[in-house]
PDB file of C-alpha atoms in Angstrom:
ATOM      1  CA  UNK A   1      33.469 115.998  30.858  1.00 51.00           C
ATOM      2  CA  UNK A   2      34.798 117.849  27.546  1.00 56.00           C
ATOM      3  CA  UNK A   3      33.646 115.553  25.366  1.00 59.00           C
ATOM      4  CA  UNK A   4      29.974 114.770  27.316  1.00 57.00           C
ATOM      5  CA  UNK A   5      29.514 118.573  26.896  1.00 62.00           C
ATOM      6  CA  UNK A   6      30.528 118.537  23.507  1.00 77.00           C
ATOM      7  CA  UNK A   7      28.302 115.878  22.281  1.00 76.00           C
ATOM      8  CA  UNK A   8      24.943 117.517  24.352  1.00 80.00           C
ATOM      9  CA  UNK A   9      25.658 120.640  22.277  1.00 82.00           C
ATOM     10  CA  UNK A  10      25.981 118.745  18.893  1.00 85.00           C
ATOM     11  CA  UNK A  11      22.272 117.151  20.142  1.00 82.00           C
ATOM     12  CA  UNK A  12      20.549 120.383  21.103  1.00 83.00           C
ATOM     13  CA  UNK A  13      22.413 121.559  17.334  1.00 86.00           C
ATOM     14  CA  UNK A  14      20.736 118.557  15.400  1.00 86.00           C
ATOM     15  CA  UNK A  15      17.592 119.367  17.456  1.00 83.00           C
ATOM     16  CA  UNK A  16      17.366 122.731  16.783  1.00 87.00           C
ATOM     17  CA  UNK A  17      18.153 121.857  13.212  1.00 88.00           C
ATOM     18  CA  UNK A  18      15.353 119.992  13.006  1.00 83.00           C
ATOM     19  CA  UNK A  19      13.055 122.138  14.552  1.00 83.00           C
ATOM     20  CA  UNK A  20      14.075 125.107  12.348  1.00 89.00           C
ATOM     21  CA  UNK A  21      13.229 122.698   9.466  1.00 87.00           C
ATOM     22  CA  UNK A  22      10.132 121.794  10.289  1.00 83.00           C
ATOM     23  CA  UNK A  23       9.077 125.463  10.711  1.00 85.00           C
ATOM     24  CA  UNK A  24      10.240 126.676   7.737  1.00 88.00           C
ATOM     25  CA  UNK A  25       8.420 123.424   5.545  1.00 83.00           C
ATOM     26  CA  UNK A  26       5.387 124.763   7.448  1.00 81.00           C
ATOM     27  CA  UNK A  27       6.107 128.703   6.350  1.00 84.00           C
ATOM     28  CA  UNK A  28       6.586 127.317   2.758  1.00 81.00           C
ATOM     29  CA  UNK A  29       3.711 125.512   2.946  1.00 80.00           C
ATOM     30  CA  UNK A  30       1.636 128.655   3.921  1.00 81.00           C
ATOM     31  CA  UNK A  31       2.826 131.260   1.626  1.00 81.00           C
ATOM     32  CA  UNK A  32       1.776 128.905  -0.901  1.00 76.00           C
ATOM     33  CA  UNK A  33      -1.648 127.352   0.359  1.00 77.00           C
ATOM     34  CA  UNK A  34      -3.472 130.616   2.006  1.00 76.00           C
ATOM     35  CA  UNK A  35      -3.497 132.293  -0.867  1.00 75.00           C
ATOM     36  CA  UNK A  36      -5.059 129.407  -2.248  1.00 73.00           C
ATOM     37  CA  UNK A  37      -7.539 128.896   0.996  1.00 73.00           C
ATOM     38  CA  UNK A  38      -8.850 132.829   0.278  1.00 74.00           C
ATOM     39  CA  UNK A  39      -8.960 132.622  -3.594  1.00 72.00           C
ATOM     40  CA  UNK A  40     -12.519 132.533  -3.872  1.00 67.00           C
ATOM     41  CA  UNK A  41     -12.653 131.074  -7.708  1.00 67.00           C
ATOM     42  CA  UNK A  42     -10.575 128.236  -6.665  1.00 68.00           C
ATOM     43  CA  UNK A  43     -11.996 127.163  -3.436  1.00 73.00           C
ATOM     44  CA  UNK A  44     -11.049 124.062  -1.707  1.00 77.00           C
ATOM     45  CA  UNK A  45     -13.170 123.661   0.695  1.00 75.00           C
ATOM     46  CA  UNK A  46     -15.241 122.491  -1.099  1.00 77.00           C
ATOM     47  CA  UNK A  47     -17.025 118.409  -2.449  1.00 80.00           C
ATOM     48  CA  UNK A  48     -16.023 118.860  -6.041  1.00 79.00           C
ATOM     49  CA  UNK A  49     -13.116 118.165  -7.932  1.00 80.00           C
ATOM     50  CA  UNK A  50     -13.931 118.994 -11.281  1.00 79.00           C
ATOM     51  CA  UNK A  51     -10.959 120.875 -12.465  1.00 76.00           C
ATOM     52  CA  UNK A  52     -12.336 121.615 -16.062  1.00 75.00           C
ATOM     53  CA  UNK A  53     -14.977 123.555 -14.880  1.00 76.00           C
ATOM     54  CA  UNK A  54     -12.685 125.390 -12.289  1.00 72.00           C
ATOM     55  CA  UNK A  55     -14.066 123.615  -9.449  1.00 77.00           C
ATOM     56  CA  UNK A  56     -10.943 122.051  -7.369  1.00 78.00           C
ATOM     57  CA  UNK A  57     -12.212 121.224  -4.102  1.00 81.00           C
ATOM     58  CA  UNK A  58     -10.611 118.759  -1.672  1.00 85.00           C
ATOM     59  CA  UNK A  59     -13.447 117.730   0.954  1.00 87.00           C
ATOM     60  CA  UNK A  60     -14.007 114.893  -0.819  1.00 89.00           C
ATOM     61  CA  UNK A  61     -10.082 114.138  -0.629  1.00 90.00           C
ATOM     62  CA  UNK A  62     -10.383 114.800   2.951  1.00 90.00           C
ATOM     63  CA  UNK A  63     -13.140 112.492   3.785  1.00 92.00           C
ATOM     64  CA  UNK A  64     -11.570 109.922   2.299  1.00 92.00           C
ATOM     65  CA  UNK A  65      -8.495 110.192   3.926  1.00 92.00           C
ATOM     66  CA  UNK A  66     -10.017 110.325   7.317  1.00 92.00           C
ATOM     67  CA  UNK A  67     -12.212 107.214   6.404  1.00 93.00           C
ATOM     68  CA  UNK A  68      -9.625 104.756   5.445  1.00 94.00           C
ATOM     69  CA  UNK A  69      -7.406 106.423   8.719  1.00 93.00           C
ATOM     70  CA  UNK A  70     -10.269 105.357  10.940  1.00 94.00           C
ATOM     71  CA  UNK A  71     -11.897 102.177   9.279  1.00 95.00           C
ATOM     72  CA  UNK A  72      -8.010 100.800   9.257  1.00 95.00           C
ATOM     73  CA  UNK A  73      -7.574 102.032  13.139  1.00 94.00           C
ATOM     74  CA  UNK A  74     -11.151 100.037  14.130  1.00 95.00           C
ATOM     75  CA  UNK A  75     -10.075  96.538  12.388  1.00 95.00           C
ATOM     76  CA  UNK A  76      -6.318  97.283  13.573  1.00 95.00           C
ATOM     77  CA  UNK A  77      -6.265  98.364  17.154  1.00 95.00           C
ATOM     78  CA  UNK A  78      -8.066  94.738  18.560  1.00 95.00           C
ATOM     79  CA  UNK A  79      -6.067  92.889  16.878  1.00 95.00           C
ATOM     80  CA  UNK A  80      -2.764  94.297  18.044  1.00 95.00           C
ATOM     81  CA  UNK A  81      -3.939  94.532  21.432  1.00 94.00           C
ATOM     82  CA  UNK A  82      -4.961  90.517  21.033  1.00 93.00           C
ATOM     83  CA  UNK A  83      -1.482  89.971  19.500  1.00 94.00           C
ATOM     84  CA  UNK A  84       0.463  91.911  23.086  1.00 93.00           C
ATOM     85  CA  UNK A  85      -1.409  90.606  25.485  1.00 91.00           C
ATOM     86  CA  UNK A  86      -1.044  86.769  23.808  1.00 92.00           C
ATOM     87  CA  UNK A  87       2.290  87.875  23.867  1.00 91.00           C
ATOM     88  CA  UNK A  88       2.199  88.648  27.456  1.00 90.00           C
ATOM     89  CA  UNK A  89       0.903  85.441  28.828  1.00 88.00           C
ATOM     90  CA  UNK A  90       4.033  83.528  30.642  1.00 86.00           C
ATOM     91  CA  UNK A  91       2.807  80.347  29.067  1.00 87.00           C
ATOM     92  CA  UNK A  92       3.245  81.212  25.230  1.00 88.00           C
ATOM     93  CA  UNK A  93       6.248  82.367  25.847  1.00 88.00           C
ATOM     94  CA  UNK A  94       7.804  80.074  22.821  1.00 90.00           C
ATOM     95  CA  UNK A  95       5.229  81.419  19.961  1.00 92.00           C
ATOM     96  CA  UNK A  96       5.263  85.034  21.115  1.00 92.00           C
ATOM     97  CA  UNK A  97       9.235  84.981  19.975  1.00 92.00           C
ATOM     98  CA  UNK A  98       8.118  83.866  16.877  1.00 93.00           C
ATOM     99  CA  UNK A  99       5.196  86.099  16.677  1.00 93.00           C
ATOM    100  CA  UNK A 100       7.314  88.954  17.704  1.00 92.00           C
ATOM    101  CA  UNK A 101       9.884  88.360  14.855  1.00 93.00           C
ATOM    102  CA  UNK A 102       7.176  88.314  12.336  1.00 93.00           C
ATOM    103  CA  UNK A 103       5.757  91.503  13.480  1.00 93.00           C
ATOM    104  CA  UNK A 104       9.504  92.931  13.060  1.00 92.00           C
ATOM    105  CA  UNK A 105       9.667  91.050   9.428  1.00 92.00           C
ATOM    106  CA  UNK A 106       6.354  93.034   8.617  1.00 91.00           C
ATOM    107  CA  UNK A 107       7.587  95.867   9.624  1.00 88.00           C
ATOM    108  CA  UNK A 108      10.395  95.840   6.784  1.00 88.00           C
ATOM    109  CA  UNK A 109       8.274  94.999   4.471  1.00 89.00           C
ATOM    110  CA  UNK A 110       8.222  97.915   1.544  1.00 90.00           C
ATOM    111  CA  UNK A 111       4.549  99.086   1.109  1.00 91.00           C
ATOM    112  CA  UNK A 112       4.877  98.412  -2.609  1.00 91.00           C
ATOM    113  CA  UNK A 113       5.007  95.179  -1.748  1.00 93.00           C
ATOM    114  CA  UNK A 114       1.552  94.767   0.343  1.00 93.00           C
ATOM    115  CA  UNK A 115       0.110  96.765  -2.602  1.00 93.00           C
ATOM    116  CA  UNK A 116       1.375  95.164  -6.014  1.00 93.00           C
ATOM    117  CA  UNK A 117      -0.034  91.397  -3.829  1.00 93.00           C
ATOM    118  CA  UNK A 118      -3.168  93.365  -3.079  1.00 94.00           C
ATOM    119  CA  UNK A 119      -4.029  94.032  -6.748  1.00 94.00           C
ATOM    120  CA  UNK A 120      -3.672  90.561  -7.718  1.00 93.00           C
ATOM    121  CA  UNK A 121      -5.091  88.455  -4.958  1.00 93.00           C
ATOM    122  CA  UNK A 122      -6.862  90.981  -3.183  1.00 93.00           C
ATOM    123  CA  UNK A 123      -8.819  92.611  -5.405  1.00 93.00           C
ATOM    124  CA  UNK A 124     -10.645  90.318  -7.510  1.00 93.00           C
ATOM    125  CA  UNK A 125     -11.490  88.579  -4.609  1.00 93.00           C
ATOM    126  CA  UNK A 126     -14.199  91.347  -3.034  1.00 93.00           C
ATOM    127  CA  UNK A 127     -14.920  91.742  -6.790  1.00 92.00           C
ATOM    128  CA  UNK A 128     -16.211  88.259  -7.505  1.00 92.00           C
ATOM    129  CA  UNK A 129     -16.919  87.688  -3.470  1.00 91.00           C
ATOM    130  CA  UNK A 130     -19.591  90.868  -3.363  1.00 89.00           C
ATOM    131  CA  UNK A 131     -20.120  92.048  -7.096  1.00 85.00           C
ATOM    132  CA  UNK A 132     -20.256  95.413  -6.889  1.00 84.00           C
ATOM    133  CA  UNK A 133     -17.741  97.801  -8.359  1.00 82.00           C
ATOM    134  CA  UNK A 134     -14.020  96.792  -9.497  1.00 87.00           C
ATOM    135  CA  UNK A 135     -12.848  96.007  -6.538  1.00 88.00           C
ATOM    136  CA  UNK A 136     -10.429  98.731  -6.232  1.00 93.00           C
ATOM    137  CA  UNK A 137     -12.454 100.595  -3.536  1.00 92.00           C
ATOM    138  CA  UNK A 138     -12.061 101.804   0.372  1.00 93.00           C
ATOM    139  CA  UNK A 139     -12.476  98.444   1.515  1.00 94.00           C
ATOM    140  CA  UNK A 140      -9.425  97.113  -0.252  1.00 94.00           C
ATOM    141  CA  UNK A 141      -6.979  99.864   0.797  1.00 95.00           C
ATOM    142  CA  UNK A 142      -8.728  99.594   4.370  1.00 95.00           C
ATOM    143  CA  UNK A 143      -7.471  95.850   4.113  1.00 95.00           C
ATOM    144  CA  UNK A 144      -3.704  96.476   3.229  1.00 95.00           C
ATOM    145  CA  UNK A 145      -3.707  99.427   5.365  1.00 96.00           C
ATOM    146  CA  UNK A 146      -4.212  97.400   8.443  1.00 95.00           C
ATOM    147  CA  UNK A 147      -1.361  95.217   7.898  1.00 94.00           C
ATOM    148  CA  UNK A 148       1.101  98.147   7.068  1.00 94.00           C
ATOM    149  CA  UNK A 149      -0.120  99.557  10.609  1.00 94.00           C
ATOM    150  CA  UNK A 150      -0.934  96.441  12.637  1.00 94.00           C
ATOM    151  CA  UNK A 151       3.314  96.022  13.473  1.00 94.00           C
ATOM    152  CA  UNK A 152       3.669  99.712  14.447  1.00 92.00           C
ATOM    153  CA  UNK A 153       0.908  99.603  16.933  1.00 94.00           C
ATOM    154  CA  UNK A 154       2.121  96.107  18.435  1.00 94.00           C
ATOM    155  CA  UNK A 155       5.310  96.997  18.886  1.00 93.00           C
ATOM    156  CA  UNK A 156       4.750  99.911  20.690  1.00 91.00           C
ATOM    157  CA  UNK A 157       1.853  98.199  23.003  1.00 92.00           C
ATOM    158  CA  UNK A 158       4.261  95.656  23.739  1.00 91.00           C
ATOM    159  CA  UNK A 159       7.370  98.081  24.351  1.00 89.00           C
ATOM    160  CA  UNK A 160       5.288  99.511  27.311  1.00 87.00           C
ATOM    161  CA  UNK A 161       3.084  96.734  28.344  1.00 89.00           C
ATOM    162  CA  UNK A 162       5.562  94.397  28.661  1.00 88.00           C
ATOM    163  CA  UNK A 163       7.383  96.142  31.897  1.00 87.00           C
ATOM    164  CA  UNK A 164       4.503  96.637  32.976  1.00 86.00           C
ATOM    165  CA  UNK A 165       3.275  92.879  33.177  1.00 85.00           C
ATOM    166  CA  UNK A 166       6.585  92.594  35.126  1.00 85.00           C
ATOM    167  CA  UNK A 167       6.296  95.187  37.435  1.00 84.00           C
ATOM    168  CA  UNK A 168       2.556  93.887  38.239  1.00 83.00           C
ATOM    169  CA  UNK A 169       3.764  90.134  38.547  1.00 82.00           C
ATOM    170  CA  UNK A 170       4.333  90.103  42.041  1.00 81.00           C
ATOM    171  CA  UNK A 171       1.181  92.427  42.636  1.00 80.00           C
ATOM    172  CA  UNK A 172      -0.906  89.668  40.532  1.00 80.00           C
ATOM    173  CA  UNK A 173       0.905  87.099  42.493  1.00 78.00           C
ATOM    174  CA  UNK A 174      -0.514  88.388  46.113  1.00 78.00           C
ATOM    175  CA  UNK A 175      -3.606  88.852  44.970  1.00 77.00           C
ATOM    176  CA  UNK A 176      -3.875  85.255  43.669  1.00 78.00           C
ATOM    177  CA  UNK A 177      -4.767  86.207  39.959  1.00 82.00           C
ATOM    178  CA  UNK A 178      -4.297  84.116  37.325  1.00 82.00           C
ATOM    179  CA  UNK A 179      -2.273  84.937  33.661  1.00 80.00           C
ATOM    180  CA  UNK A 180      -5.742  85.941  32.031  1.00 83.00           C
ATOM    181  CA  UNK A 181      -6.754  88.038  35.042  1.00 83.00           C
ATOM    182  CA  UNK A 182      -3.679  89.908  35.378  1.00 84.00           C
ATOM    183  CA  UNK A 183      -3.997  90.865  32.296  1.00 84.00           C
ATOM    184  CA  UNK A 184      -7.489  91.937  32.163  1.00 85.00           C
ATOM    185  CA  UNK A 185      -7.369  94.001  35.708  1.00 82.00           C
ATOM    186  CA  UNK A 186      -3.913  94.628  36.091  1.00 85.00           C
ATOM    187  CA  UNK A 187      -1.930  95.059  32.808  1.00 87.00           C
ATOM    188  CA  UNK A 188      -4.299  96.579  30.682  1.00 86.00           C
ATOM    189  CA  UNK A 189      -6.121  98.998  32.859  1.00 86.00           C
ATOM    190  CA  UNK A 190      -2.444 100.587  33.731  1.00 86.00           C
ATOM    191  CA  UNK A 191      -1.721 100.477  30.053  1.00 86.00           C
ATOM    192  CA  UNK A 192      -4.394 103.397  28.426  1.00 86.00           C
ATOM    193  CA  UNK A 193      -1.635 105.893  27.554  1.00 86.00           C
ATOM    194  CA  UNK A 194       0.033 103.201  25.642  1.00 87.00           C
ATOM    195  CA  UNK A 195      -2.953 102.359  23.750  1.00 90.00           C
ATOM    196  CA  UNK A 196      -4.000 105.910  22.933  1.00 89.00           C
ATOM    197  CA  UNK A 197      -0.450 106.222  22.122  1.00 88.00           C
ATOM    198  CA  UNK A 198      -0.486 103.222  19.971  1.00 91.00           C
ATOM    199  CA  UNK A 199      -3.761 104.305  18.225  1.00 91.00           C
ATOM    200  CA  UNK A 200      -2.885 107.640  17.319  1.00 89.00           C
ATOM    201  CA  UNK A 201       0.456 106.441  15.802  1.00 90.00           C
ATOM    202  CA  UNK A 202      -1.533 103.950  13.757  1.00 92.00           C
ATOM    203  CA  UNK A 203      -4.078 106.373  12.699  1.00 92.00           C
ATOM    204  CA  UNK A 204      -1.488 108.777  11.368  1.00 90.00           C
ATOM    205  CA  UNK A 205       0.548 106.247   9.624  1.00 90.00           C
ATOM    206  CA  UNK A 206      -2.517 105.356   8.316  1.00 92.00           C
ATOM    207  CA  UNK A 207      -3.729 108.452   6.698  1.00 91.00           C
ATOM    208  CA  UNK A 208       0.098 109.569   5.757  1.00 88.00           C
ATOM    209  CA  UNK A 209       0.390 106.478   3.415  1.00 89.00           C
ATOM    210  CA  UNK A 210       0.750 107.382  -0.226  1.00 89.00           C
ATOM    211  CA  UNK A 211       1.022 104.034  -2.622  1.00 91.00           C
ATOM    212  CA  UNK A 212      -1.334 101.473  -1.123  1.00 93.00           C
ATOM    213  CA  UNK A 213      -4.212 104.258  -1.182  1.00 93.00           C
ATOM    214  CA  UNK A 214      -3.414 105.049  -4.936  1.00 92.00           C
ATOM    215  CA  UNK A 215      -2.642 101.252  -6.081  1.00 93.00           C
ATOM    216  CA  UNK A 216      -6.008 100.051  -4.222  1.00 93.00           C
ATOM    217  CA  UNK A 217      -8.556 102.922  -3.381  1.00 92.00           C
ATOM    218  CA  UNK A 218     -10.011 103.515  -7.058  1.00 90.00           C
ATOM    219  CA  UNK A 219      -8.956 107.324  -6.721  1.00 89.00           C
ATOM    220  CA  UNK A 220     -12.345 108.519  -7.600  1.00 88.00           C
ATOM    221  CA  UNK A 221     -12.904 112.449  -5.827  1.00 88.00           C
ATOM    222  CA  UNK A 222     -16.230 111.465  -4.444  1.00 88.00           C
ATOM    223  CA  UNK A 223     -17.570 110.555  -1.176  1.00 90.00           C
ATOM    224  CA  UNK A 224     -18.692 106.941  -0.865  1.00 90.00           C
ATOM    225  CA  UNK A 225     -21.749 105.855  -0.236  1.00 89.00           C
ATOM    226  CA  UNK A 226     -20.436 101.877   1.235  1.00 90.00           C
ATOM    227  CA  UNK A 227     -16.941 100.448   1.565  1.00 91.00           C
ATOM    228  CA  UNK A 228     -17.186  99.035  -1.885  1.00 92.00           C
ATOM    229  CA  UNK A 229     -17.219 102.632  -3.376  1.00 92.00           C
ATOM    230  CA  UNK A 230     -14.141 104.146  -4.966  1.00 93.00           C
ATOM    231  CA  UNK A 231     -12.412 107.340  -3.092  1.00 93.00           C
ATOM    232  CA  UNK A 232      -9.153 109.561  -3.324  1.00 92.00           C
ATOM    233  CA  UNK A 233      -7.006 110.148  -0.331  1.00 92.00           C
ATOM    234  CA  UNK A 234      -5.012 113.298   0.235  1.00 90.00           C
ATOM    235  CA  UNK A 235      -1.963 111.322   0.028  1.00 90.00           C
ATOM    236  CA  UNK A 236      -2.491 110.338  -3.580  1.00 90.00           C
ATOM    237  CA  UNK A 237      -4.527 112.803  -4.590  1.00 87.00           C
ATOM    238  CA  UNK A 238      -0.970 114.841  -4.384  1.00 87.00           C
ATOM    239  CA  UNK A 239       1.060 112.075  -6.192  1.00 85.00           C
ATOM    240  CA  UNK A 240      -1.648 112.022  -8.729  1.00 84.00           C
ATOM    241  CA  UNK A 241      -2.205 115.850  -9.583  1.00 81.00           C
ATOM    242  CA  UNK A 242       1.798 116.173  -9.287  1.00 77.00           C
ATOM    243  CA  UNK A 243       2.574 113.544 -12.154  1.00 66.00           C
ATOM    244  CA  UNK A 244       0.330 115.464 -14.508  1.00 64.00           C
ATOM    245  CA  UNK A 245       0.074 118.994 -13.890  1.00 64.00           C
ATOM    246  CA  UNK A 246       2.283 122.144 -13.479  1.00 65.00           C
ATOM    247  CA  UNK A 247       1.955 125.484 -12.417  1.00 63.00           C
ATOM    248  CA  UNK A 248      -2.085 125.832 -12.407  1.00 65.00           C
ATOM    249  CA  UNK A 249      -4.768 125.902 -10.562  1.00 67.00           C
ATOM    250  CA  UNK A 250      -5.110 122.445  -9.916  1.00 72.00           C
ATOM    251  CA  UNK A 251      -1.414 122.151  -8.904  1.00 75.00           C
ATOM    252  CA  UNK A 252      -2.013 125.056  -6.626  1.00 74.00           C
ATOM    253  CA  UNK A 253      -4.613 123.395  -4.370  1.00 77.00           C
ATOM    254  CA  UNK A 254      -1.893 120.911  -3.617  1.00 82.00           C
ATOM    255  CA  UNK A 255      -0.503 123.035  -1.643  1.00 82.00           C
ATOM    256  CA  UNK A 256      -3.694 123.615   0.774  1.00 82.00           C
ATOM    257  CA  UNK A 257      -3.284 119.382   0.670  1.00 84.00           C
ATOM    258  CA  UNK A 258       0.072 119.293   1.730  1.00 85.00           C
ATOM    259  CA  UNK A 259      -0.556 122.073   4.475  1.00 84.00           C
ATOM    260  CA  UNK A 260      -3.254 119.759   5.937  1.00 85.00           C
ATOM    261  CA  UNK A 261      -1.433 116.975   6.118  1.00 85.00           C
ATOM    262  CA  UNK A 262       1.470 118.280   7.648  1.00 84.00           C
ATOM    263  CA  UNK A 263      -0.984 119.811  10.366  1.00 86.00           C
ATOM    264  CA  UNK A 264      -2.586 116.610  11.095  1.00 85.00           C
ATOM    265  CA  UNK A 265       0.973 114.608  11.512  1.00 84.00           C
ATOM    266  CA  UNK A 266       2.206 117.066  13.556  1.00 83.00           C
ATOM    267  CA  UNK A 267      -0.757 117.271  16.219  1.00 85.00           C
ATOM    268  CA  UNK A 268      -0.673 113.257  15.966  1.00 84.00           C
ATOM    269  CA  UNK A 269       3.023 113.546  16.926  1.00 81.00           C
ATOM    270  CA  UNK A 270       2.650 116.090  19.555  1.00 83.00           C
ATOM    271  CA  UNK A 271      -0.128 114.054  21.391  1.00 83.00           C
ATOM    272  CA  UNK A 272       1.631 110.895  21.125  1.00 79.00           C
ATOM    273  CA  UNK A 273       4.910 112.984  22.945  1.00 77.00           C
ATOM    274  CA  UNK A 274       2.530 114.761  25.273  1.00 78.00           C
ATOM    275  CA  UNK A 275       1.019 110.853  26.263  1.00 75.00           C
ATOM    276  CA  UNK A 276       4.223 109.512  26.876  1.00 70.00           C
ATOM    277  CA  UNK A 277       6.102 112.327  29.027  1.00 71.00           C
ATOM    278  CA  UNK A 278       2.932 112.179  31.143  1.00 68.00           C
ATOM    279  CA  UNK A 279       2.954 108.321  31.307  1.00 60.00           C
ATOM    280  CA  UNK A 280       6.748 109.151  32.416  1.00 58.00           C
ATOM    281  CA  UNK A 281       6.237 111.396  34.934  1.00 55.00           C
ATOM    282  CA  UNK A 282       3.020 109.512  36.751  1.00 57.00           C
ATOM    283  CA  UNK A 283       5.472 107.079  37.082  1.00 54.00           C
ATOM    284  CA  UNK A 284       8.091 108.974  38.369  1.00 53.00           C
ATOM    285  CA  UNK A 285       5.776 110.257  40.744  1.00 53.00           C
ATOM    286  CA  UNK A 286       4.618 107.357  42.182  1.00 51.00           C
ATOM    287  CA  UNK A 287       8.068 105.784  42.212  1.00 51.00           C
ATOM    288  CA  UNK A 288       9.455 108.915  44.331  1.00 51.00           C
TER     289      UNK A 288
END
């Protein structure tokens, strides 16, 4: 009983630990950026990023960040919910072990990796395929983001859909349904929190990425005009300004970066959290 005790306190200690990090990264984070935010001769908020002319505004880096986020999210989330329920079909039960063992293997993979293949294989192929631009555009990061978030998302679809198609088997059974069916009316319908779970956690590994946007996006502070143009994400936009500036103006409005970022993981976090305990206690619910 001693030692059960002792161990919850050490948990709520490490908790709380964390916690009181995580607030004070934040209160770092905004002694540094609102002053920046309310400087009115180095706004932000703004579509240009021409530091030489004082003009350091990170719209642009925003935009970008939220395009490749959601472009890689559209082309991702199908195909991870193809992958689970192939998975999840009692037949293929022989190549979904080896399908979920690559997704694992993927997993692993380092993102340098994906990117340094990307540059060589990847990118002069859209260049000489659609021959426009270098090649090193949204599209190309879009690409590579996909399969750095494609094993996240199917792994957590099939961590919650896969009880579920076994909880449902009998139901499916009784109502004569075949594999395909139960999946369509059964599994799936039952399964929304886990998608919007799975989506979100895609989306904001998506837009948290550093290296693949700066290896593959062009890194050009504009707003594109197609999927072949150039753009800067917030990610690299900080790895770029931080490897050549210091203590200016320009290395100031990282700071306003940074703050957004951390915003937008944290919300993504707390909805994903707030999905799942409620997905927990429906279930509860109906169980008691």
């Amino acid at each position: 009983m001693t030692t059960q005790i002792s161990a919850e306190r050490i948990l709520q200690l490490l908790a709380a630990s964390v916690l009181l990090l995580i607030v004070l990264l934040f209160g770092f984070l905004m002694w540094f950026a609102l002053p920046v935010f309310f400087n009115p001769q180095t706004s932000v908020l703004s579509l240009h990023w021409q530091p030489e002319q004082g003009q350091f505004g990170i719209v642009a880096m925003i935009v970008g960040s939220g395009l490749l986020g959601l472009l890689a999210l559209l082309l991702a989330f199908p195909i991870a919910l193809g992958i689970t329920g192939f998975c999840l079909l009692p037949r293929y039960r022989r190549p979904a072990r080896f399908i979920r063992a690559l997704i694992r293997l993927m997993a692993g993979i380092p993102t340098v990796v994906y990117g340094l293949a990307a540059v060589f294989l990847l990118v002069p192929l859209i260049r000489e395929t659609f021959r426009t631009g270098s090649g090193f555009s949204l599209i190309s990061a879009t690409l590579v983001i996909v399969l750095l978030i494609l094993p996240v998302m199917v792994m957590m679809l099939d961590s919650q859909c896969r009880p579920l198609a076994k909880e449902l088997r009998m139901v499916s059974a009784s109502l004569g349904f075949s594999d395909l069916q139960t999946l369509y009316h059964l599994v799936l319908p039952n399964a929304r929190r886990a998608m919007a779970s799975a989506a979100l956690l895609g989306f904001g590994r998506a837009i948290g990425d550093t290296l693949l946007p700066l290896m593959l996006a062009g890194n050009a502070p504009q707003l594109p005009d197609s999927v072949f143009d150039s753009v800067r994400t917030l990610t690299a936009h900080i790895g770029l300004v931080l490897a050549t500036e210091n203590d200016s103006a320009m290395y100031n409005s990282l700071f306003a970066a940074g703050l957004l970022l951390l915003t937008i993981s944290v919300l993504v976090t707390l909805l994903i959290r707030y999905m799942t305990s409620s997905a927990k206690a429906t279930t509860e619910g109906s169980e008691s």
